[in-house]
Coordinates of C-alpha atoms and ligand atoms in Angstrom, one line a residue:
M212 CA -28.5 -9.1 244.4
R213 CA -25.9 -11.6 245.6
Y214 CA -22.2 -10.7 245.5
Y215 CA -19.4 -13.2 245.1
S216 CA -15.6 -12.9 245.6
T217 CA -13.7 -13.0 242.3
R218 CA -11.7 -15.8 244.0
N219 CA -14.6 -17.9 245.3
K220 CA -17.9 -18.4 243.5
N221 CA -19.4 -20.4 246.4
R222 CA -19.8 -17.8 249.1
A223 CA -22.3 -15.1 248.4
V224 CA -23.1 -12.0 250.5
N225 CA -25.6 -9.2 250.1
F226 CA -24.9 -5.6 249.0
A227 CA -24.4 -4.3 252.5
A228 CA -21.9 -6.9 253.5
A229 CA -20.0 -6.5 250.2
A230 CA -19.9 -2.7 250.5
L231 CA -19.0 -2.5 254.2
A232 CA -16.3 -5.1 253.9
G233 CA -14.7 -3.6 250.8
L234 CA -12.4 -6.5 250.0
A235 CA -13.6 -10.1 250.3
P236 CA -12.0 -12.1 253.1
D237 CA -10.1 -14.2 250.6
G238 CA -8.5 -11.1 249.1
G239 CA -10.8 -11.1 246.0
L240 CA -13.1 -8.4 244.8
F241 CA -16.8 -8.5 245.1
V242 CA -18.8 -8.9 241.9
P243 CA -22.5 -9.1 241.3
G244 CA -23.7 -12.7 240.7
E245 CA -25.1 -11.5 237.3
I246 CA -25.2 -8.1 235.7
P247 CA -28.8 -7.0 235.8
Q248 CA -30.8 -5.7 232.8
Y249 CA -32.6 -2.4 232.5
P250 CA -36.4 -2.9 232.0
G251 CA -37.4 -2.1 228.4
A252 CA -39.1 1.2 229.4
V253 CA -36.0 2.5 231.1
K254 CA -33.7 1.4 228.3
S255 CA -35.8 3.3 225.7
S256 CA -36.0 6.5 227.7
L257 CA -32.3 6.8 228.9
G258 CA -31.9 9.7 226.5
N259 CA -34.6 11.9 228.1
M260 CA -34.3 10.9 231.7
D261 CA -33.0 13.1 234.5
F262 CA -29.5 12.1 235.8
C263 CA -30.9 11.3 239.3
D264 CA -33.7 9.2 237.8
I265 CA -31.1 7.2 235.8
A266 CA -29.0 6.8 239.0
F267 CA -32.1 5.5 240.8
E268 CA -33.0 3.0 238.1
T269 CA -29.4 1.8 237.8
I270 CA -28.5 1.4 241.5
K271 CA -31.9 0.0 242.4
L272 CA -31.0 -3.2 240.4
Y273 CA -27.9 -3.7 242.5
V274 CA -29.2 -3.0 246.0
D275 CA -32.8 -4.4 245.7
S276 CA -34.7 -4.0 248.9
E277 CA -31.6 -3.5 251.0
I278 CA -32.1 0.2 250.3
P279 CA -35.8 0.9 250.0
G280 CA -36.9 3.0 247.0
A281 CA -37.8 6.2 248.9
V282 CA -34.4 6.1 250.8
L283 CA -32.5 5.4 247.5
S284 CA -34.2 8.3 245.9
D285 CA -33.3 10.7 248.7
L286 CA -29.8 9.3 248.6
V287 CA -29.1 9.8 244.9
H288 CA -30.6 13.4 245.0
S289 CA -28.4 14.2 247.9
A290 CA -25.3 12.6 246.3
Y291 CA -25.8 14.3 242.8
P292 CA -26.8 17.9 242.9
F293 CA -24.5 18.0 239.8
T294 CA -24.6 16.0 236.6
A295 CA -22.3 14.8 233.8
P296 CA -22.9 17.0 230.8
L297 CA -22.2 15.5 227.3
V298 CA -20.8 18.4 225.2
A299 CA -19.4 18.8 221.7
V300 CA -15.7 19.7 221.4
G301 CA -14.3 19.8 217.9
D302 CA -15.1 16.6 216.1
R303 CA -16.2 14.6 219.1
L304 CA -18.1 14.5 222.4
I305 CA -16.7 15.0 225.8
L306 CA -18.4 13.5 228.8
E307 CA -17.6 16.0 231.6
L308 CA -17.2 14.1 234.8
F309 CA -15.7 17.0 236.8
H310 CA -18.7 19.0 237.9
G311 CA -18.7 17.5 241.4
P312 CA -17.1 19.2 244.5
T313 CA -13.5 17.9 244.0
A314 CA -13.6 18.4 240.2
A315 CA -12.8 14.7 239.3
F316 CA -15.0 11.7 238.4
K317 CA -14.3 10.0 241.7
D318 CA -16.9 12.2 243.3
F319 CA -19.6 10.1 241.7
G320 CA -18.5 6.9 243.5
A321 CA -17.4 8.5 246.7
R322 CA -20.5 10.5 247.3
F323 CA -22.8 7.6 246.8
M324 CA -20.6 5.3 248.9
A325 CA -20.6 7.7 251.9
R326 CA -24.4 8.0 251.9
A327 CA -24.9 4.3 251.4
F328 CA -22.5 3.6 254.4
A329 CA -24.5 6.0 256.6
Y330 CA -27.7 4.2 255.7
L331 CA -26.4 0.6 255.9
R332 CA -24.9 1.3 259.4
R333 CA -28.1 2.9 260.8
G334 CA -28.7 1.8 264.3
E335 CA -25.0 1.0 265.0
D336 CA -23.7 2.8 268.0
K337 CA -20.1 2.0 267.4
P338 CA -18.7 4.7 265.1
L339 CA -16.9 3.7 261.9
R340 CA -13.4 4.9 261.1
I341 CA -12.4 4.8 257.5
L342 CA -8.7 4.8 256.6
V343 CA -7.6 5.9 253.1
A344 CA -4.2 6.2 251.6
T345 CA -4.0 8.5 248.7
S346 CA -1.6 9.8 246.1
G347 CA -3.8 12.8 245.5
D348 CA -7.3 12.5 243.9
T349 CA -9.0 9.7 245.9
G350 CA -8.3 11.3 249.3
G351 CA -10.1 14.5 248.3
A352 CA -13.1 12.8 246.9
V353 CA -13.5 10.5 249.9
A354 CA -12.9 13.3 252.4
D355 CA -15.5 15.4 250.6
G356 CA -18.0 12.5 250.2
F357 CA -17.9 11.6 253.9
F358 CA -17.7 15.2 255.2
E359 CA -20.3 15.6 258.1
V360 CA -21.7 12.1 257.6
P361 CA -22.9 11.2 261.1
G362 CA -21.2 8.3 262.9
I363 CA -18.3 8.0 260.4
F364 CA -14.8 9.4 260.8
V365 CA -12.3 9.5 258.0
T366 CA -8.5 9.6 258.3
V367 CA -6.7 10.3 255.0
L368 CA -2.9 9.6 254.8
Y369 CA -1.0 11.3 252.0
P370 CA 2.7 11.6 251.2
K371 CA 3.9 14.9 252.6
G372 CA 5.1 17.3 249.9
R373 CA 4.0 14.9 247.1
V374 CA 0.5 16.1 246.4
T375 CA -0.4 19.4 244.8
P376 CA -1.2 22.4 247.0
L377 CA -4.8 22.2 245.8
Q378 CA -5.1 18.5 246.5
E379 CA -3.7 19.1 250.0
R380 CA -6.4 21.6 250.7
Q381 CA -9.1 19.2 249.4
I382 CA -7.8 16.5 251.7
A383 CA -6.8 18.5 254.7
G384 CA -8.9 21.6 254.6
L385 CA -12.3 20.2 255.8
G386 CA -11.7 19.3 259.5
K387 CA -14.7 18.1 261.6
N388 CA -15.0 14.3 261.0
I389 CA -12.1 14.3 258.5
S390 CA -8.6 14.1 259.7
A391 CA -5.5 14.3 257.5
L392 CA -2.1 12.9 258.1
A393 CA 0.9 14.1 256.1
V394 CA 3.2 11.1 256.1
E395 CA 6.9 11.7 255.9
G396 CA 7.3 9.1 253.1
T397 CA 5.8 7.9 249.9
F398 CA 2.4 6.8 248.8
D399 CA 3.5 3.2 249.3
D400 CA 4.4 4.1 252.9
C401 CA 0.8 5.5 253.4
Q402 CA -0.7 2.2 252.0
R403 CA 1.6 0.1 254.3
L404 CA 0.5 2.1 257.3
V405 CA -3.2 1.8 256.5
K406 CA -2.9 -2.0 255.9
A407 CA -1.1 -2.4 259.3
A408 CA -3.7 -0.3 261.2
L409 CA -6.6 -2.2 259.6
A410 CA -5.1 -5.5 260.8
D411 CA -4.3 -4.2 264.4
E412 CA -6.3 -6.2 266.9
G413 CA -6.1 -3.6 269.6
L414 CA -7.6 -0.9 267.4
R415 CA -10.2 -3.2 266.0
K416 CA -11.5 -3.9 269.5
K417 CA -12.1 -0.2 270.0
T418 CA -13.5 0.9 266.7
A419 CA -15.1 -0.5 263.6
L420 CA -12.5 0.1 260.8
S421 CA -12.9 0.1 257.1
S422 CA -11.2 1.4 254.0
A423 CA -12.6 3.3 251.1
N424 CA -10.4 2.3 248.2
S425 CA -11.5 2.2 244.6
I426 CA -12.3 -1.6 244.6
N427 CA -15.4 -1.1 246.8
V428 CA -18.5 -2.2 244.9
S429 CA -20.4 0.8 246.3
R430 CA -18.0 3.1 244.6
L431 CA -18.1 1.1 241.3
I432 CA -21.8 0.7 240.7
P433 CA -22.8 4.4 240.7
Q434 CA -20.1 5.0 238.0
A435 CA -22.3 3.0 235.6
V436 CA -24.9 5.8 235.8
Y437 CA -23.0 8.4 233.7
Y438 CA -22.3 5.9 231.0
S439 CA -26.0 5.1 230.6
A440 CA -26.9 8.8 230.7
A441 CA -24.3 9.7 228.1
A442 CA -24.9 6.8 225.7
G443 CA -28.7 7.4 226.0
R444 CA -28.3 11.0 225.1
A445 CA -25.9 10.3 222.2
F446 CA -28.4 7.7 220.9
A447 CA -31.2 10.2 221.2
G448 CA -29.1 12.8 219.3
R449 CA -29.1 15.2 222.2
L450 CA -26.3 17.1 223.7
D451 CA -26.1 19.2 226.8
P452 CA -25.4 22.9 226.9
D453 CA -22.2 24.1 228.5
G454 CA -22.4 24.1 232.3
E455 CA -20.8 26.4 234.8
A456 CA -17.5 24.6 235.0
T457 CA -17.1 23.7 231.3
P458 CA -13.6 24.8 230.5
R459 CA -14.0 26.6 227.2
A460 CA -11.6 29.4 226.4
E461 CA -13.6 32.6 226.7
A462 CA -13.1 34.0 223.2
R463 CA -14.1 30.8 221.4
N464 CA -17.2 30.1 223.4
V465 CA -20.0 28.6 221.3
P466 CA -22.6 31.4 221.0
P467 CA -25.4 30.7 223.5
Q468 CA -28.1 30.3 220.8
D469 CA -26.2 27.4 219.4
R470 CA -25.9 25.6 222.7
A471 CA -29.4 24.5 223.0
E472 CA -30.1 20.8 223.3
G473 CA -31.0 18.8 220.3
R474 CA -28.7 20.7 218.0
G475 CA -25.9 18.1 218.3
S476 CA -24.6 17.7 214.7
E477 CA -25.0 21.4 213.9
M478 CA -23.1 22.3 217.0
L479 CA -20.4 19.8 216.1
A480 CA -20.0 21.3 212.6
H481 CA -20.2 24.8 214.0
N482 CA -17.3 24.3 216.4
N483 CA -14.4 26.1 214.8
G484 CA -15.4 24.8 211.4
M485 CA -14.0 21.4 212.1
A486 CA -15.6 18.6 210.1
A487 CA -17.9 16.5 212.3
R488 CA -16.0 13.2 211.9
F489 CA -18.0 11.5 214.6
G490 CA -21.4 13.3 214.4
V491 CA -24.4 12.8 216.6
R492 CA -27.2 11.8 214.3
G493 CA -29.0 9.8 216.8
G494 CA -29.9 6.1 216.6
E495 CA -26.3 4.9 216.8
P496 CA -24.6 3.3 219.8
A497 CA -21.6 5.3 221.0
T498 CA -17.9 4.4 221.2
L499 CA -16.6 5.7 224.6
C500 CA -13.0 6.3 225.4
V501 CA -12.0 5.8 229.0
P502 CA -8.7 7.2 230.4
S503 CA -7.7 4.3 232.7
G504 CA -5.5 3.5 235.6
N505 CA -7.0 1.1 238.1
F506 CA -9.8 0.3 235.6
G507 CA -12.7 0.9 238.0
N508 CA -14.2 3.4 235.6
L509 CA -14.0 1.1 232.6
T510 CA -15.4 -1.8 234.6
A511 CA -18.4 0.3 235.5
G512 CA -18.8 1.1 231.8
L513 CA -18.9 -2.6 230.9
Y514 CA -21.7 -3.0 233.5
A515 CA -23.7 -0.2 231.8
M516 CA -23.2 -1.8 228.4
K517 CA -24.3 -5.2 229.6
M518 CA -27.3 -3.6 231.3
G519 CA -28.5 -2.4 227.9
A520 CA -27.1 1.1 227.5
P521 CA -26.5 1.8 223.8
I522 CA -22.7 1.5 223.8
A523 CA -21.0 0.0 220.7
R524 CA -17.5 -0.4 222.2
F525 CA -14.9 1.1 224.6
I526 CA -11.5 2.4 224.1
A527 CA -9.2 1.8 227.1
A528 CA -6.6 4.6 226.9
T529 CA -3.7 4.4 229.3
N530 CA -0.4 6.4 229.6
I531 CA 2.8 4.3 229.3
N532 CA 1.5 2.1 232.1
K533 CA 0.0 -0.2 229.4
T534 CA -0.6 -3.5 231.2
V535 CA -4.2 -3.8 229.9
P536 CA -3.6 -2.6 226.3
D537 CA -0.8 -5.2 226.1
Y538 CA -3.1 -7.9 227.5
L539 CA -5.8 -7.0 224.9
A540 CA -3.2 -7.3 222.2
N541 CA -1.6 -10.6 223.2
G542 CA -3.8 -12.3 225.8
E543 CA -1.1 -12.3 228.4
Y544 CA -1.6 -10.4 231.6
R545 CA 1.7 -9.2 233.0
A546 CA 1.5 -6.8 236.0
R547 CA 4.5 -4.5 236.4
A548 CA 5.9 -1.7 238.5
S549 CA 4.3 1.7 237.7
Q550 CA 6.1 4.5 235.9
A551 CA 5.6 8.2 236.7
T552 CA 3.8 10.3 234.1
I553 CA 2.0 13.7 233.9
S554 CA -1.4 11.8 234.1
N555 CA -0.4 10.5 237.5
A556 CA -3.8 9.3 238.7
M557 CA -3.4 6.6 236.0
D558 CA 0.2 5.5 237.0
V559 CA -0.8 2.0 237.8
G560 CA 1.1 -1.1 236.6
A561 CA -1.1 -3.7 238.3
P562 CA -4.7 -2.4 237.9
S563 CA -6.8 -3.9 240.7
N564 CA -10.1 -3.9 238.8
F565 CA -8.6 -6.2 236.1
E566 CA -9.5 -9.1 238.3
R567 CA -13.2 -8.0 238.2
M568 CA -13.1 -7.6 234.4
A569 CA -11.6 -11.0 234.0
A570 CA -14.3 -12.5 236.3
H571 CA -17.0 -11.3 233.8
F572 CA -15.3 -11.5 230.4
S573 CA -12.8 -13.8 228.7
W574 CA -10.0 -12.3 226.6
E575 CA -11.9 -13.1 223.4
E576 CA -15.0 -11.3 224.8
M577 CA -12.9 -8.3 226.0
K578 CA -11.2 -8.0 222.6
K579 CA -14.5 -7.7 220.9
I580 CA -15.7 -4.7 223.0
I581 CA -12.5 -3.0 224.1
L582 CA -9.8 -1.4 222.0
G583 CA -6.6 -0.7 223.9
V584 CA -4.2 2.2 223.3
S585 CA -1.3 3.7 225.2
V586 CA -0.2 7.3 225.0
S587 CA 3.2 8.9 225.9
D588 CA 3.6 12.1 228.0
E589 CA 4.9 13.9 224.9
E590 CA 1.7 13.0 222.9
T591 CA -0.5 14.0 225.9
G592 CA 1.2 17.4 226.1
K593 CA 0.9 18.0 222.4
T594 CA -2.9 17.2 222.6
I595 CA -3.5 19.7 225.5
A596 CA -1.9 22.5 223.4
E597 CA -3.6 21.5 220.1
V598 CA -7.1 21.0 221.4
H599 CA -6.9 24.4 223.1
R600 CA -5.6 26.0 220.0
D601 CA -8.0 24.4 217.6
C602 CA -11.2 24.0 219.7
G603 CA -10.8 26.5 222.5
Y604 CA -11.2 23.8 225.1
F605 CA -8.9 22.9 228.0
L606 CA -8.2 19.2 228.6
D607 CA -6.6 17.9 231.8
P608 CA -3.7 15.5 231.3
H609 CA -5.9 12.4 232.0
S610 CA -8.6 13.4 229.6
A611 CA -5.9 14.3 227.0
V612 CA -4.7 10.7 227.1
G613 CA -8.2 9.7 226.1
W614 CA -8.4 12.3 223.3
T615 CA -5.1 11.2 221.9
G616 CA -6.1 7.5 222.1
V617 CA -9.1 8.3 219.9
D618 CA -6.8 10.1 217.4
K619 CA -4.4 7.2 217.3
L620 CA -7.2 4.6 216.7
F621 CA -8.8 6.9 214.1
T622 CA -5.5 7.1 212.2
E623 CA -5.2 3.3 212.3
N624 CA -8.8 3.1 210.9
K625 CA -10.0 1.2 214.0
I626 CA -13.0 3.5 214.6
S627 CA -15.6 4.3 212.0
A628 CA -19.3 4.8 212.4
G629 CA -21.2 6.3 215.3
P630 CA -20.6 9.0 217.8
V631 CA -17.3 9.0 219.7
G632 CA -17.1 10.3 223.2
V633 CA -14.1 10.8 225.5
L634 CA -14.6 10.7 229.3
S635 CA -13.1 13.7 230.9
T636 CA -12.1 12.5 234.3
A637 CA -10.8 15.7 235.9
H638 CA -11.2 19.5 235.4
P639 CA -8.1 21.1 233.8
A640 CA -7.8 23.7 236.6
K641 CA -7.0 20.8 238.9
F642 CA -3.8 20.1 237.0
S643 CA -2.8 23.7 236.3
E644 CA 0.9 22.9 236.9
T645 CA 0.8 20.9 233.6
V646 CA -1.9 22.6 231.7
T647 CA -1.1 26.3 232.1
P648 CA 2.4 26.1 230.4
L649 CA 0.8 24.3 227.4
A650 CA -2.5 26.1 227.0
G651 CA -2.6 29.0 229.4
P652 CA -4.7 29.2 232.6
A653 CA -8.0 27.3 232.4
P654 CA -11.0 28.9 234.1
V655 CA -11.3 27.8 237.7
P656 CA -14.6 26.3 238.9
A657 CA -16.2 27.7 242.0
S658 CA -15.6 24.5 244.0
L659 CA -11.9 24.6 243.4
A660 CA -11.7 28.4 244.1
R661 CA -13.3 27.7 247.5
A662 CA -10.9 24.8 248.2
K663 CA -7.9 27.0 247.4
E664 CA -9.0 29.3 250.2
R665 CA -8.9 26.6 252.9
S666 CA -6.1 26.2 255.3
V667 CA -4.2 22.9 255.7
L668 CA -5.2 21.2 258.9
S669 CA -3.1 18.1 258.7
R670 CA -0.8 16.6 261.3
I671 CA 2.7 15.4 260.2
I672 CA 3.6 11.9 261.2
P673 CA 6.7 9.8 260.5
A674 CA 6.2 6.8 258.1
E675 CA 5.9 4.4 261.1
V676 CA 2.9 2.2 261.9
S677 CA 3.2 3.1 265.6
A678 CA 2.7 6.8 264.8
L679 CA -0.6 6.0 263.0
I680 CA -1.8 3.7 265.7
D681 CA -1.0 6.3 268.4
F682 CA -2.9 8.9 266.5
L683 CA -5.9 6.7 266.1
N684 CA -5.9 5.6 269.7
G685 CA -5.9 9.3 270.8
A686 CA -8.5 10.4 268.1
Q687 CA -12.0 11.3 269.0
Q688 CA -14.4 8.4 268.4
Ligands
PLP817 C1 -8.6 7.9 239.3 C2 -8.4 8.6 238.1 C3 -8.3 8.0 236.8 C4 -8.3 6.5 236.7 O1 -9.5 5.9 236.9 P1 -9.6 4.3 237.1 O2 -10.9 4.0 237.5 O3 -8.6 4.0 238.2 O4 -9.1 3.6 235.9 C5 -8.3 8.8 235.7 N1 -8.3 10.1 235.8 C6 -8.4 10.8 236.9 C7 -8.4 12.3 237.0 C8 -8.4 10.1 238.1 O5 -8.5 10.7 239.3

């Protein structure tokens, strides 16, 4: 597969070059020359395949022989000891993307990326240092993904006092090849420092430097996997039983005998007596609602759809940072400053992956397959409380934006036939500061309980480029 910059269709590179560079030299984002198709046999068995097998069949089409089959197979099995269960909640489906170690969907991209980097750099003796600026979630997923990967060191910069105590432990609690810097400043300061260090000639001579932000193709492609898995299962009329970390309220747990696979519509109807508005009868392509910020997740969904996964359409649900819903409505793309909300991982006014969406699809094409909707904090909070009350299920604020988006479009008669699923991008226990006052305490998954026990090993630095460069010059290589 050849990859092109969104800003220059003439210079192609292979997967390794696109992944290791991150951003194209002209500032554009790498996109595959064409979106590959699943072979017929894979397409027709998506509903029965194992998650790792779908990961293998999906990623293979994007890396070709650059990662040989046997290596890729080991790689996906090592990256995904967890899956993405599709469960019934009330009248719809939830695709739970929070069963990974940091309890958010970014684990899917970061864990593959880390392992792909280690393989693609085999034989290199110069270690690689990855710099990441984070406002919270990305740093934890990248730190965890690269933890103990040989030959790669990661430095995460986060704004001191502006991430949650749990996020700080996920970023700064690992040690070994992961170092954490608490910057006395804002997220923007962290990003400015990372950019300056990446461009520093002196540092570059000593060490190979890279970044691991969400625009990297090696983080994007593995995210297509869970769309194909979920749409395949919905099409086959199969749901997954509740997994360990599924945040149901104890008393309302669906009885175990009703959780078996293949009882999709019965389970839907069973749940608290709610009518199955969007039942899983099988044989129908799904509508999937994606809570979105930088739009990497939705872009990966578009890839899965084009590859042949049975997806009817997408809903792009944002908080009040509604640059993309506005674009879908009027065809005019207007980036703006971001506004703070309770779904803060989606506080993005200039979504970087939009450039990728626009490279593949015109406005008319996007309008046919994506419905845009924007949700306020007040509506989000109300949904968290109501879904807990009515369905005994805890939603995190990001997933609640998605749930509310479906409600709004349903009321406007914009969704009708077929199963409707909401991507749940984070576990509610990760955002307990918001969720507990509205719905009570959500059950805490084991990975988060362990992270809470870690101590914070970060070093505090002022928001000055020289402080970062001094740290990196003195750091173990
Ligand atoms: C990053 C993130 C999002 C936004 O995903 P994009 O790919 O940037 O659109 C949504 N929810 C959570 C919990 C996140 O961490």
